[in-house]
Structures are given as structure tokens and as C-alpha cells.
Amino acid sequence: MSLLSVFTSKKSFALPVIGSVLLNKLGLHIFRIHLANLFLSLRRIQVAGFSRPAEYKQFKQDGILALENFLPEQEFAALLSEIKQTMANADAQTPIEAYGEQGFGEKHNFTWGFDRYDGGTLNRFYNITNDQPHTRQFLNNKRLKKLTSYLSGTYHD
């Protein structure tokens, strides 16, 4: 792997240049962090110009954005009910089991989504279908899309 790998999205310290003890003692890792932050700032300018949403300060300070009462109560209740029903249906169809894996495992695919180990945790990923109108409505919320696009520095479907 060449020296140019420093300027890619590759992150593994197993790579010769990125994992070089000498280069990292000389500040390579810190340089890559600053470079990534610079590119993120430039992408945010592309997405939203120089304006910043009010929520940006909380995100910058806490590293997470909690939006309390984002949805009206009835809309939230319908969304929550739909999500719980989706999860219950998947659990009834395919009960959770231990696959004997650790690390970042293979996907175990099902009609409703898939299971996968991330580290020592088994995660379930659910497909979103047309049978979930409240979930679709939430994912297409203009305010949500605008915030996620700005904070991640890229447009999202």
C-alpha cells in the first residue's frame, strides 16, 4: 500500500503506512483526523452553505443529537406501535439465537431482514417495506433529512 493510502477512507492499522508506528509517533494519525474533519466541513458547506442549523451546537458539543418531541404525540405512538409489531413479527418468525460468532460476522438473511454480529453483540436489521407507512413517513420527514444530510455532510435518501 502506498503513501497515498493516507488520503483514502481506509482505516485499518494493519495497513503498512496507516499502521506505521514511526509515522503515527510523528503525528500521522492526528493529521488524518484533522484532514477528515476538514473534508467533513467542506461537505457540510456543499450541503447547506455556511448556515448552521440550531441543533448543530448540541451535536458539536455532545457528539449526538437528541431531538425531544420531534414528532407529534399521535404520530410517534403510531410509529412506535408499527416498529414494535415489525420486531414482534420477526421474532415470532425467526427467534433470536446465538450463532457462535464474535467479531464482525456474516449476515444471516431472512425475509424480514438479517442478523449479524458486531463485536460481541448480535444485531437485528429489519427491512422497511410498503407495509410500514408510519416508518416510511418518518424516514421521509423533511426536517430529519435536512439534519442528517447536514450533520453527516452528505445527502441521504
PDB file of C-alpha atoms in Angstrom:
ATOM      1  CA  MET A   1       0.000   0.000   0.000  1.00  0.00           C
ATOM      2  CA  SER A   2       1.435   3.351  -0.999  1.00  0.00           C
ATOM      3  CA  LEU A   3       1.843   6.573   0.898  1.00  0.00           C
ATOM      4  CA  LEU A   4      -1.276   7.835  -0.892  1.00  0.00           C
ATOM      5  CA  SER A   5      -3.357   5.472   1.277  1.00  0.00           C
ATOM      6  CA  VAL A   6      -3.133   8.215   3.908  1.00  0.00           C
ATOM      7  CA  PHE A   7      -5.628  10.205   1.828  1.00  0.00           C
ATOM      8  CA  THR A   8      -8.211   7.416   1.457  1.00  0.00           C
ATOM      9  CA  SER A   9     -11.065   6.323   3.707  1.00  0.00           C
ATOM     10  CA  LYS A  10      -9.142   3.201   4.716  1.00  0.00           C
ATOM     11  CA  LYS A  11      -8.807   2.996   8.499  1.00  0.00           C
ATOM     12  CA  SER A  12      -7.046  -0.235   9.330  1.00  0.00           C
ATOM     13  CA  PHE A  13      -3.852  -0.013  11.336  1.00  0.00           C
ATOM     14  CA  ALA A  14      -2.983  -3.364   9.716  1.00  0.00           C
ATOM     15  CA  LEU A  15      -2.132  -1.403   6.551  1.00  0.00           C
ATOM     16  CA  PRO A  16       1.626  -0.690   6.340  1.00  0.00           C
ATOM     17  CA  VAL A  17       1.536   3.111   6.062  1.00  0.00           C
ATOM     18  CA  ILE A  18      -1.505   3.772   8.268  1.00  0.00           C
ATOM     19  CA  GLY A  19      -0.263   1.314  10.900  1.00  0.00           C
ATOM     20  CA  SER A  20       3.322   2.547  10.881  1.00  0.00           C
ATOM     21  CA  VAL A  21       4.425   3.079  14.484  1.00  0.00           C
ATOM     22  CA  LEU A  22       7.028   5.642  13.392  1.00  0.00           C
ATOM     23  CA  LEU A  23       4.647   7.655  11.209  1.00  0.00           C
ATOM     24  CA  ASN A  24       1.988   7.655  13.914  1.00  0.00           C
ATOM     25  CA  LYS A  25       4.520   8.819  16.521  1.00  0.00           C
ATOM     26  CA  LEU A  26       5.316  11.640  14.096  1.00  0.00           C
ATOM     27  CA  GLY A  27       1.613  12.599  14.024  1.00  0.00           C
ATOM     28  CA  LEU A  28       0.145  10.735  11.038  1.00  0.00           C
ATOM     29  CA  HIS A  29      -2.994   9.637  12.892  1.00  0.00           C
ATOM     30  CA  ILE A  30      -3.646  13.147  14.253  1.00  0.00           C
ATOM     31  CA  PHE A  31      -3.059  14.563  10.761  1.00  0.00           C
ATOM     32  CA  ARG A  32      -5.611  12.131   9.295  1.00  0.00           C
ATOM     33  CA  ILE A  33      -8.172  13.124  11.940  1.00  0.00           C
ATOM     34  CA  HIS A  34      -7.732  16.824  11.121  1.00  0.00           C
ATOM     35  CA  LEU A  35      -7.881  16.091   7.401  1.00  0.00           C
ATOM     36  CA  ALA A  36     -11.108  14.093   7.814  1.00  0.00           C
ATOM     37  CA  ASN A  37     -12.656  16.936   9.847  1.00  0.00           C
ATOM     38  CA  LEU A  38     -11.640  19.448   7.166  1.00  0.00           C
ATOM     39  CA  PHE A  39     -13.277  17.369   4.433  1.00  0.00           C
ATOM     40  CA  LEU A  40     -16.414  16.928   6.548  1.00  0.00           C
ATOM     41  CA  SER A  41     -16.612  20.716   6.994  1.00  0.00           C
ATOM     42  CA  LEU A  42     -16.275  21.196   3.240  1.00  0.00           C
ATOM     43  CA  ARG A  43     -19.016  18.628   2.575  1.00  0.00           C
ATOM     44  CA  ARG A  44     -21.273  20.394   5.072  1.00  0.00           C
ATOM     45  CA  ILE A  45     -20.745  23.662   3.202  1.00  0.00           C
ATOM     46  CA  GLN A  46     -21.716  21.863  -0.021  1.00  0.00           C
ATOM     47  CA  VAL A  47     -24.895  20.536   1.603  1.00  0.00           C
ATOM     48  CA  ALA A  48     -26.079  23.660   3.452  1.00  0.00           C
ATOM     49  CA  GLY A  49     -23.791  26.555   2.627  1.00  0.00           C
ATOM     50  CA  PHE A  50     -22.400  28.470   5.570  1.00  0.00           C
ATOM     51  CA  SER A  51     -25.607  28.419   7.605  1.00  0.00           C
ATOM     52  CA  ARG A  52     -25.796  26.015  10.530  1.00  0.00           C
ATOM     53  CA  PRO A  53     -28.985  24.580  11.973  1.00  0.00           C
ATOM     54  CA  ALA A  54     -29.684  25.417  15.609  1.00  0.00           C
ATOM     55  CA  GLU A  55     -29.126  21.763  16.519  1.00  0.00           C
ATOM     56  CA  TYR A  56     -25.510  21.902  15.316  1.00  0.00           C
ATOM     57  CA  LYS A  57     -24.232  23.332  18.616  1.00  0.00           C
ATOM     58  CA  GLN A  58     -25.659  20.392  20.619  1.00  0.00           C
ATOM     59  CA  PHE A  59     -24.286  17.902  18.099  1.00  0.00           C
ATOM     60  CA  LYS A  60     -20.841  19.501  18.145  1.00  0.00           C
ATOM     61  CA  GLN A  61     -20.797  19.636  21.965  1.00  0.00           C
ATOM     62  CA  ASP A  62     -22.233  16.177  22.724  1.00  0.00           C
ATOM     63  CA  GLY A  63     -21.377  14.184  19.598  1.00  0.00           C
ATOM     64  CA  ILE A  64     -25.023  13.158  19.371  1.00  0.00           C
ATOM     65  CA  LEU A  65     -28.250  14.966  18.656  1.00  0.00           C
ATOM     66  CA  ALA A  66     -31.301  14.172  20.774  1.00  0.00           C
ATOM     67  CA  LEU A  67     -34.480  15.688  19.374  1.00  0.00           C
ATOM     68  CA  GLU A  68     -37.115  15.535  22.071  1.00  0.00           C
ATOM     69  CA  ASN A  69     -40.724  15.674  20.915  1.00  0.00           C
ATOM     70  CA  PHE A  70     -39.575  15.582  17.277  1.00  0.00           C
ATOM     71  CA  LEU A  71     -42.897  14.077  16.217  1.00  0.00           C
ATOM     72  CA  PRO A  72     -46.389  14.960  17.390  1.00  0.00           C
ATOM     73  CA  GLU A  73     -47.597  12.505  20.082  1.00  0.00           C
ATOM     74  CA  GLN A  74     -50.074  10.630  17.879  1.00  0.00           C
ATOM     75  CA  GLU A  75     -47.565  10.260  15.039  1.00  0.00           C
ATOM     76  CA  PHE A  76     -44.918   8.987  17.465  1.00  0.00           C
ATOM     77  CA  ALA A  77     -47.328   6.492  19.055  1.00  0.00           C
ATOM     78  CA  ALA A  78     -48.299   5.107  15.630  1.00  0.00           C
ATOM     79  CA  LEU A  79     -44.623   4.827  14.601  1.00  0.00           C
ATOM     80  CA  LEU A  80     -43.653   3.113  17.850  1.00  0.00           C
ATOM     81  CA  SER A  81     -46.543   0.642  17.565  1.00  0.00           C
ATOM     82  CA  GLU A  82     -45.617  -0.174  13.983  1.00  0.00           C
ATOM     83  CA  ILE A  83     -41.951  -0.739  14.884  1.00  0.00           C
ATOM     84  CA  LYS A  84     -42.835  -2.966  17.862  1.00  0.00           C
ATOM     85  CA  GLN A  85     -45.155  -5.005  15.635  1.00  0.00           C
ATOM     86  CA  THR A  86     -42.424  -5.384  12.982  1.00  0.00           C
ATOM     87  CA  MET A  87     -39.986  -6.623  15.619  1.00  0.00           C
ATOM     88  CA  ALA A  88     -42.522  -8.991  17.191  1.00  0.00           C
ATOM     89  CA  ASN A  89     -43.366 -10.474  13.781  1.00  0.00           C
ATOM     90  CA  ALA A  90     -39.676 -11.071  13.013  1.00  0.00           C
ATOM     91  CA  ASP A  91     -39.050 -12.588  16.450  1.00  0.00           C
ATOM     92  CA  ALA A  92     -42.043 -14.910  16.046  1.00  0.00           C
ATOM     93  CA  GLN A  93     -40.921 -15.949  12.578  1.00  0.00           C
ATOM     94  CA  THR A  94     -37.234 -16.316  13.491  1.00  0.00           C
ATOM     95  CA  PRO A  95     -36.473 -16.456  17.226  1.00  0.00           C
ATOM     96  CA  ILE A  96     -33.158 -14.928  18.245  1.00  0.00           C
ATOM     97  CA  GLU A  97     -30.397 -17.494  18.501  1.00  0.00           C
ATOM     98  CA  ALA A  98     -26.692 -17.489  19.221  1.00  0.00           C
ATOM     99  CA  TYR A  99     -24.722 -18.275  16.077  1.00  0.00           C
ATOM    100  CA  GLY A 100     -21.490 -18.890  17.978  1.00  0.00           C
ATOM    101  CA  GLU A 101     -19.804 -15.933  16.292  1.00  0.00           C
ATOM    102  CA  GLN A 102     -17.885 -12.986  17.625  1.00  0.00           C
ATOM    103  CA  GLY A 103     -16.366 -10.044  15.798  1.00  0.00           C
ATOM    104  CA  PHE A 104     -17.971  -8.692  12.657  1.00  0.00           C
ATOM    105  CA  GLY A 105     -19.734 -11.769  11.376  1.00  0.00           C
ATOM    106  CA  GLU A 106     -21.563 -12.756   8.258  1.00  0.00           C
ATOM    107  CA  LYS A 107     -25.161 -11.735   7.656  1.00  0.00           C
ATOM    108  CA  HIS A 108     -27.800 -14.336   8.429  1.00  0.00           C
ATOM    109  CA  ASN A 109     -30.514 -13.326   5.933  1.00  0.00           C
ATOM    110  CA  PHE A 110     -34.247 -13.722   6.429  1.00  0.00           C
ATOM    111  CA  THR A 111     -37.327 -12.454   4.590  1.00  0.00           C
ATOM    112  CA  TRP A 112     -37.730  -9.659   7.149  1.00  0.00           C
ATOM    113  CA  GLY A 113     -34.049  -8.544   7.247  1.00  0.00           C
ATOM    114  CA  PHE A 114     -30.921 -10.075   8.745  1.00  0.00           C
ATOM    115  CA  ASP A 115     -28.969 -10.837  11.926  1.00  0.00           C
ATOM    116  CA  ARG A 116     -25.272 -10.007  12.223  1.00  0.00           C
ATOM    117  CA  TYR A 117     -22.721  -9.933  14.983  1.00  0.00           C
ATOM    118  CA  ASP A 118     -20.951  -6.628  15.520  1.00  0.00           C
ATOM    119  CA  GLY A 119     -18.264  -7.357  18.069  1.00  0.00           C
ATOM    120  CA  GLY A 120     -19.873  -9.438  20.807  1.00  0.00           C
ATOM    121  CA  THR A 121     -23.387  -8.166  20.091  1.00  0.00           C
ATOM    122  CA  LEU A 122     -25.972  -9.797  17.860  1.00  0.00           C
ATOM    123  CA  ASN A 123     -27.891  -7.089  15.979  1.00  0.00           C
ATOM    124  CA  ARG A 124     -31.110  -7.468  14.028  1.00  0.00           C
ATOM    125  CA  PHE A 125     -31.593  -5.323  10.945  1.00  0.00           C
ATOM    126  CA  TYR A 126     -35.183  -5.053   9.723  1.00  0.00           C
ATOM    127  CA  ASN A 127     -36.273  -4.327   6.152  1.00  0.00           C
ATOM    128  CA  ILE A 128     -38.592  -1.381   5.760  1.00  0.00           C
ATOM    129  CA  THR A 129     -41.455  -2.194   3.411  1.00  0.00           C
ATOM    130  CA  ASN A 130     -44.518  -0.508   1.994  1.00  0.00           C
ATOM    131  CA  ASP A 131     -46.479  -2.246   4.763  1.00  0.00           C
ATOM    132  CA  GLN A 132     -44.938   0.243   7.216  1.00  0.00           C
ATOM    133  CA  PRO A 133     -46.447   3.623   6.285  1.00  0.00           C
ATOM    134  CA  HIS A 134     -45.562   5.350   9.570  1.00  0.00           C
ATOM    135  CA  THR A 135     -41.925   4.270   9.315  1.00  0.00           C
ATOM    136  CA  ARG A 136     -41.753   5.448   5.703  1.00  0.00           C
ATOM    137  CA  GLN A 137     -43.349   8.766   6.651  1.00  0.00           C
ATOM    138  CA  PHE A 138     -40.765   9.259   9.417  1.00  0.00           C
ATOM    139  CA  LEU A 139     -37.839   8.429   7.127  1.00  0.00           C
ATOM    140  CA  ASN A 140     -39.141  10.917   4.557  1.00  0.00           C
ATOM    141  CA  ASN A 141     -39.543  13.695   7.140  1.00  0.00           C
ATOM    142  CA  LYS A 142     -38.014  16.800   5.522  1.00  0.00           C
ATOM    143  CA  ARG A 143     -36.567  18.148   8.775  1.00  0.00           C
ATOM    144  CA  LEU A 144     -34.958  14.782   9.572  1.00  0.00           C
ATOM    145  CA  LYS A 145     -33.466  14.510   6.077  1.00  0.00           C
ATOM    146  CA  LYS A 146     -32.128  18.051   6.228  1.00  0.00           C
ATOM    147  CA  LEU A 147     -30.474  17.496   9.629  1.00  0.00           C
ATOM    148  CA  THR A 148     -28.942  14.124   8.771  1.00  0.00           C
ATOM    149  CA  SER A 149     -27.630  15.458   5.469  1.00  0.00           C
ATOM    150  CA  TYR A 150     -26.061  18.458   7.151  1.00  0.00           C
ATOM    151  CA  LEU A 151     -24.569  16.672  10.148  1.00  0.00           C
ATOM    152  CA  SER A 152     -23.167  13.783   8.081  1.00  0.00           C
ATOM    153  CA  GLY A 153     -22.033  16.099   5.292  1.00  0.00           C
ATOM    154  CA  THR A 154     -23.777  14.093   2.572  1.00  0.00           C
ATOM    155  CA  TYR A 155     -27.230  13.766   1.070  1.00  0.00           C
ATOM    156  CA  HIS A 156     -29.363  10.795   2.127  1.00  0.00           C
ATOM    157  CA  ASP A 157     -32.368   9.041   0.675  1.00  0.00           C
TER     158      ASP A 157
END
